[in-house]
Each structure stands twice: as C-alpha cells, then as structure tokens.
Short mmCIF file of C-alpha atoms and ligand atoms in Angstrom, two decimals:
data_model
loop_
_atom_site.label_atom_id
_atom_site.label_comp_id
_atom_site.label_asym_id
_atom_site.label_seq_id
_atom_site.Cartn_x
_atom_site.Cartn_y
_atom_site.Cartn_z
CA MET A 1 -15.52 -31.51 28.02
CA GLY A 2 -16.54 -32.98 31.33
CA GLY A 3 -15.67 -36.39 32.65
CA THR A 4 -14.05 -38.27 35.47
CA PHE A 5 -11.16 -39.15 33.12
CA ASP A 6 -10.01 -42.00 35.34
CA PRO A 7 -7.93 -42.35 33.21
CA ILE A 8 -8.18 -40.25 30.04
CA HIS A 9 -7.93 -42.43 26.90
CA PHE A 10 -7.96 -42.20 23.11
CA GLY A 11 -11.78 -42.42 23.06
CA HIS A 12 -11.94 -39.10 24.94
CA LEU A 13 -9.31 -37.52 22.69
CA VAL A 14 -11.03 -38.65 19.48
CA THR A 15 -14.36 -37.38 20.86
CA ALA A 16 -12.83 -33.97 21.56
CA GLU A 17 -11.27 -33.73 18.10
CA GLU A 18 -14.50 -34.83 16.44
CA ALA A 19 -16.53 -32.23 18.38
CA LEU A 20 -13.96 -29.53 17.60
CA VAL A 21 -14.27 -30.14 13.86
CA GLN A 22 -18.00 -30.92 13.60
CA PHE A 23 -19.08 -27.90 15.66
CA ASN A 24 -16.32 -25.57 14.51
CA LEU A 25 -15.18 -24.93 18.08
CA ASN A 26 -12.31 -22.58 19.00
CA ARG A 27 -10.94 -25.03 21.54
CA VAL A 28 -11.83 -27.91 23.80
CA VAL A 29 -11.25 -27.55 27.53
CA PHE A 30 -10.96 -30.86 29.36
CA MET A 31 -12.53 -30.51 32.78
CA PRO A 32 -11.78 -33.43 35.11
CA SER A 33 -14.53 -33.61 37.77
CA GLY A 34 -13.46 -32.75 41.29
CA ASN A 35 -15.61 -34.81 43.63
CA PRO A 36 -18.10 -36.55 41.33
CA ALA A 37 -21.37 -36.13 43.23
CA ARG A 38 -22.70 -39.60 42.47
CA LYS A 39 -19.62 -41.80 42.36
CA THR A 40 -20.27 -43.63 45.58
CA HIS A 41 -19.78 -47.16 44.27
CA ARG A 42 -16.03 -46.88 43.85
CA GLU A 43 -13.12 -44.74 44.94
CA VAL A 44 -12.16 -42.24 42.26
CA THR A 45 -8.44 -41.58 41.75
CA SER A 46 -7.30 -38.23 43.15
CA GLY A 47 -8.12 -35.18 41.10
CA GLU A 48 -4.43 -34.31 40.85
CA HIS A 49 -3.57 -37.61 39.13
CA ARG A 50 -6.56 -37.36 36.77
CA TYR A 51 -5.70 -33.74 35.97
CA LEU A 52 -2.03 -34.52 35.28
CA MET A 53 -2.90 -37.47 33.02
CA ALA A 54 -5.23 -35.16 31.05
CA VAL A 55 -2.44 -32.57 30.74
CA ILE A 56 0.13 -35.03 29.42
CA ALA A 57 -2.35 -36.67 27.04
CA THR A 58 -3.35 -33.33 25.47
CA ALA A 59 -0.01 -31.47 25.63
CA SER A 60 0.78 -31.70 21.92
CA ASN A 61 -2.58 -30.37 20.69
CA PRO A 62 -2.81 -26.55 20.54
CA ASP A 63 -6.63 -26.72 20.41
CA PHE A 64 -6.89 -28.66 23.68
CA GLU A 65 -6.59 -27.29 27.22
CA VAL A 66 -7.14 -28.79 30.65
CA SER A 67 -8.83 -26.84 33.43
CA ARG A 68 -8.36 -27.24 37.17
CA MET A 69 -11.63 -25.42 37.83
CA GLU A 70 -13.55 -28.43 39.11
CA ILE A 71 -10.75 -30.20 40.95
CA ASP A 72 -9.91 -26.97 42.79
CA ARG A 73 -13.51 -26.21 43.74
CA ALA A 74 -14.47 -27.44 47.20
CA GLY A 75 -17.48 -29.68 47.71
CA PRO A 76 -19.31 -31.94 45.28
CA THR A 77 -18.85 -31.15 41.58
CA TYR A 78 -21.94 -29.73 39.93
CA THR A 79 -21.82 -28.99 36.22
CA VAL A 80 -24.15 -26.02 36.60
CA ASP A 81 -21.53 -24.24 38.79
CA THR A 82 -18.89 -24.80 36.11
CA LEU A 83 -21.12 -23.54 33.31
CA ARG A 84 -22.15 -20.45 35.29
CA THR A 85 -18.47 -19.63 35.86
CA LEU A 86 -17.59 -20.19 32.19
CA ARG A 87 -20.55 -18.04 31.15
CA SER A 88 -19.43 -15.22 33.44
CA ILE A 89 -15.87 -15.42 32.06
CA HIS A 90 -16.81 -15.60 28.37
CA GLY A 91 -19.98 -13.47 28.33
CA SER A 92 -23.48 -14.04 27.07
CA ARG A 93 -22.49 -14.10 23.39
CA ALA A 94 -20.09 -17.04 23.60
CA ASP A 95 -21.40 -20.38 22.32
CA LEU A 96 -20.71 -22.88 25.07
CA TYR A 97 -20.90 -26.62 24.47
CA PHE A 98 -20.60 -29.26 27.15
CA ILE A 99 -19.25 -32.52 25.72
CA THR A 100 -19.74 -35.76 27.57
CA GLY A 101 -20.67 -39.42 27.16
CA ALA A 102 -24.18 -40.26 25.94
CA ASP A 103 -24.67 -42.60 28.91
CA ALA A 104 -24.36 -39.62 31.26
CA VAL A 105 -26.48 -37.30 29.16
CA TRP A 106 -29.92 -38.72 29.97
CA GLU A 107 -29.32 -38.10 33.66
CA ILE A 108 -28.82 -34.36 33.12
CA VAL A 109 -32.42 -33.43 33.91
CA THR A 110 -31.83 -34.80 37.41
CA TRP A 111 -28.66 -32.74 37.95
CA LYS A 112 -28.59 -29.67 40.19
CA ASP A 113 -30.51 -26.68 38.75
CA ALA A 114 -31.12 -28.56 35.50
CA ASP A 115 -33.61 -26.01 34.21
CA GLU A 116 -30.76 -23.52 33.76
CA PHE A 117 -28.88 -25.68 31.27
CA VAL A 118 -31.00 -24.72 28.28
CA ASP A 119 -29.75 -21.13 28.61
CA LEU A 120 -26.17 -22.06 29.52
CA CYS A 121 -25.00 -24.49 26.85
CA THR A 122 -25.61 -27.06 24.16
CA PHE A 123 -24.70 -30.60 25.20
CA ILE A 124 -22.71 -32.77 22.82
CA ALA A 125 -23.30 -36.42 23.68
CA ALA A 126 -20.75 -38.91 22.38
CA THR A 127 -22.10 -42.38 21.64
CA ARG A 128 -20.23 -45.68 21.67
CA PRO A 129 -20.51 -48.21 18.80
CA GLY A 130 -23.76 -50.17 19.00
CA TYR A 131 -25.57 -47.36 20.80
CA ASP A 132 -29.22 -47.32 19.66
CA LEU A 133 -29.80 -43.59 19.33
CA ASP A 134 -33.33 -43.92 17.91
CA ALA A 135 -34.43 -46.06 20.84
CA ALA A 136 -32.76 -43.68 23.28
CA ARG A 137 -34.42 -40.68 21.65
CA SER A 138 -37.90 -42.15 21.99
CA GLU A 139 -37.25 -43.37 25.52
CA HIS A 140 -35.94 -39.97 26.63
CA ALA A 141 -38.24 -37.58 24.79
CA GLU A 142 -38.77 -35.54 27.97
CA GLN A 143 -35.04 -34.89 28.37
CA LEU A 144 -34.71 -33.91 24.71
CA ALA A 145 -37.48 -31.35 25.10
CA ARG A 146 -35.84 -29.72 28.12
CA LEU A 147 -32.23 -29.50 26.89
CA LYS A 148 -30.25 -28.64 23.79
CA ILE A 149 -28.45 -31.89 22.87
CA GLU A 150 -26.44 -32.87 19.80
CA PHE A 151 -25.09 -36.39 19.24
CA ILE A 152 -21.85 -37.55 17.71
CA GLU A 153 -20.86 -41.11 16.98
CA VAL A 154 -17.36 -41.99 18.10
CA PRO A 155 -16.14 -45.49 17.16
CA ALA A 156 -13.05 -45.01 19.36
CA LEU A 157 -15.34 -44.96 22.40
CA ALA A 158 -15.21 -48.73 22.33
CA ILE A 159 -12.32 -47.86 24.65
CA SER A 160 -13.44 -47.23 28.23
CA SER A 161 -11.75 -46.05 31.42
CA THR A 162 -13.28 -48.97 33.32
CA ASP A 163 -11.68 -51.46 30.93
CA ILE A 164 -8.30 -49.70 31.20
CA ARG A 165 -8.40 -49.79 35.00
CA LEU A 166 -9.27 -53.50 34.94
CA ARG A 167 -6.49 -54.21 32.45
CA VAL A 168 -3.92 -52.48 34.65
CA LYS A 169 -5.11 -54.42 37.66
CA GLU A 170 -4.85 -57.70 35.73
CA LYS A 171 -1.45 -56.72 34.25
CA ARG A 172 -2.83 -56.74 30.69
CA PRO A 173 -1.64 -54.16 28.11
CA VAL A 174 -3.12 -50.69 27.78
CA ARG A 175 -0.87 -49.69 24.92
CA TYR A 176 -2.87 -48.18 21.99
CA LEU A 177 -5.85 -47.55 24.30
CA THR A 178 -4.32 -44.47 25.86
CA SER A 179 -1.15 -42.49 25.14
CA GLU A 180 2.28 -43.93 25.98
CA SER A 181 2.80 -41.02 28.38
CA VAL A 182 -0.42 -41.75 30.28
CA ALA A 183 0.44 -45.47 30.38
CA ALA A 184 3.88 -44.58 31.77
CA TYR A 185 2.31 -42.26 34.36
CA ILE A 186 -0.07 -45.02 35.50
CA GLU A 187 2.89 -47.38 35.86
CA LYS A 188 5.08 -44.84 37.66
CA GLN A 189 2.35 -43.80 40.12
CA LYS A 190 1.19 -47.42 40.59
CA LEU A 191 -2.42 -46.49 39.79
CA TYR A 192 -5.24 -49.06 39.47
CA ARG A 193 -3.21 -51.94 40.89
CA GLU A 194 -5.61 -52.77 43.70
CA ALA A 195 -9.17 -51.63 43.21
CA TYR A 196 -10.41 -50.61 39.77
P1 NAP B 1 -19.56 -41.51 34.05
O1 NAP B 1 -20.80 -41.99 34.75
O2 NAP B 1 -18.22 -41.84 34.64
O3 NAP B 1 -19.55 -41.94 32.57
C1 NAP B 1 -20.70 -42.28 31.89
C2 NAP B 1 -20.27 -42.82 30.55
O4 NAP B 1 -19.87 -41.73 29.70
C3 NAP B 1 -19.10 -43.76 30.64
O5 NAP B 1 -19.32 -44.75 29.68
C4 NAP B 1 -17.91 -42.87 30.29
O6 NAP B 1 -16.84 -43.58 29.69
C5 NAP B 1 -18.52 -41.91 29.31
N1 NAP B 1 -17.89 -40.58 29.35
C6 NAP B 1 -17.73 -39.79 30.43
N2 NAP B 1 -17.16 -38.64 30.08
C7 NAP B 1 -16.94 -38.72 28.75
C8 NAP B 1 -16.38 -37.84 27.80
N3 NAP B 1 -15.96 -36.62 28.16
N4 NAP B 1 -16.31 -38.24 26.52
C9 NAP B 1 -16.76 -39.45 26.16
N5 NAP B 1 -17.29 -40.33 27.00
C10 NAP B 1 -17.38 -39.98 28.28
O7 NAP B 1 -19.72 -39.96 33.88
P2 NAP B 1 -18.92 -38.91 34.67
O8 NAP B 1 -17.55 -38.88 34.09
O9 NAP B 1 -19.12 -39.12 36.14
O10 NAP B 1 -19.72 -37.57 34.34
C11 NAP B 1 -19.68 -37.00 33.07
C12 NAP B 1 -19.81 -35.50 33.27
O11 NAP B 1 -21.09 -35.20 33.83
C13 NAP B 1 -18.79 -34.92 34.26
O12 NAP B 1 -18.37 -33.67 33.80
C14 NAP B 1 -19.56 -34.79 35.56
O13 NAP B 1 -19.07 -33.77 36.41
C15 NAP B 1 -20.93 -34.42 35.01
N6 NAP B 1 -21.98 -34.77 36.00
C16 NAP B 1 -22.59 -33.74 36.65
C17 NAP B 1 -23.55 -34.02 37.61
C18 NAP B 1 -24.23 -32.86 38.30
O14 NAP B 1 -23.95 -31.72 37.98
N7 NAP B 1 -25.09 -33.14 39.24
C19 NAP B 1 -23.88 -35.35 37.91
C20 NAP B 1 -23.23 -36.38 37.22
C21 NAP B 1 -22.27 -36.07 36.26
P3 NAP B 1 -15.36 -43.52 30.32
O15 NAP B 1 -15.50 -44.12 31.70
O16 NAP B 1 -14.53 -44.32 29.40
O17 NAP B 1 -15.03 -42.06 30.40
#
C-alpha cells in the first residue's frame, strides 16, 4: 500500500483492511514514499516521522506491516522500482497488488516505466465518498486498457491527510480521525504546526 502517509489516518487503515478482506490478501505492507517525485508544491514531512507514525498506527494488527524500502532508497521514489524489488523477493507466482488512492491512480500511465505495471501487479484504487466512478471510467478508458485496476469504495476516506495537517495547524481536534498514538506523536514531535 503506497502513499505519502503524511500522516497516516483511519481512512488508510480502513482501506487496507477492506482490501485485505475483499481480495483475500495474506498481508498488507504499508510503504511510505521516500522522496515523492512530484510533491514540489509543499514540503513533505521526513520519511522517518511518516514511517514511525505508520508503525505505531498498525502495530496491533498482525496482518499489517510497514516497510522502509522506499524511505531508505536514495533518489526520487518510483513505484516501478518498488514493485520490481517485491517481485524479485516473492517470485513470479506471487499475486502482488498495489493499493492507493483513486485520485493518484489515473496518473499511473505517466509514471516511470508504466508499461511494466501490467505484468507486475494489480492496482487497487480506493475511492472517497461522492467519487463518480462511472464518469472516471469513461474519462480514463485509455488508462483502464493499459493497467489492471480494481476499485473499492471506502467511506472512511472522507478523512484526508491534508485536512488533518490543517487541523493541527489551526489547533482543531484530530481525535477519531487518526489513532490516539499517532495524534500523540504529532503533538510530541510538533508536526504540522507551521506549514501544512
Ligand atoms: P497523493 O497525491 O498524496 O494522494 C492522492 C490522493 O490519494 C489523496 O487524496 C490521498 O489522500 C489519497 N491516497 C494516497 N495514498 C492512499 C492510500 N494508500 N490509501 C488511500 N488513499 C490514498 O498520492 P501520493 O501519496 O503521492 O502517491 C500515492 C502512491 O503513488 C505512492 O506510493 C507514490 O509513491 C506513488 N506514486 C508513484 C509515482 C511514480 O512512480 N512516478 C508518481 C506519483 C505517485 P491522503 O492525502 O489522505 O492520503
């Protein structure tokens, strides 16, 4: 499950659980991006903070893991590099799924070495409430033809990392949007107080 996770929240956790059950997965590996290639409009919180928040948010779930693979890899983060590595670790017979937000999914054909994805994984795209999947499908027919994509609807994705960062900055509550432990970590490390 790829994402910036800045910070991880209940929407991500519900998405992971939903994907685990719907696609009968063995486990979900949360993969915080290292240096998101296209995040130039704002400063992303350090990979170490985002990784640690993911670890504490998922610690109690035996089916969830967090990987340092992308935050430890030098240079810009490209999903194709991650999937190639996972494929070489798990072999050609493993079914690999890459879970991410539906908003990101239509950009995939523009990602590095996009033509390899069809052989590397099936994408699971999580949609927020109100997302018009039929309209998106007809608008993005080309992408659908070039990739394997499944969609899941996740009502909890009304929660967003952007909203949480803004709430912290404005001293509004984030309780019940992310775990108590993540909220405490944000407070302790003084994250999101200035820019969001
Ligand atoms: P983003 O633009 O920050 O997020 C796009 C939307 O998707 C946001 O609404 C976000 O909500 C949501 N989202 C992101 N990850 C999600 C997840 N795991 N589950 C549910 N919703 C999610 O996207 P991003 O985080 O930078 O990128 C998503 C993934 O695509 C990452 O793994 C990234 O490395 C990969 N990517 C790869 C390339 C490339 O290889 N060239 C380029 C771009 C992205 P929240 O803000 O609430 O999470």
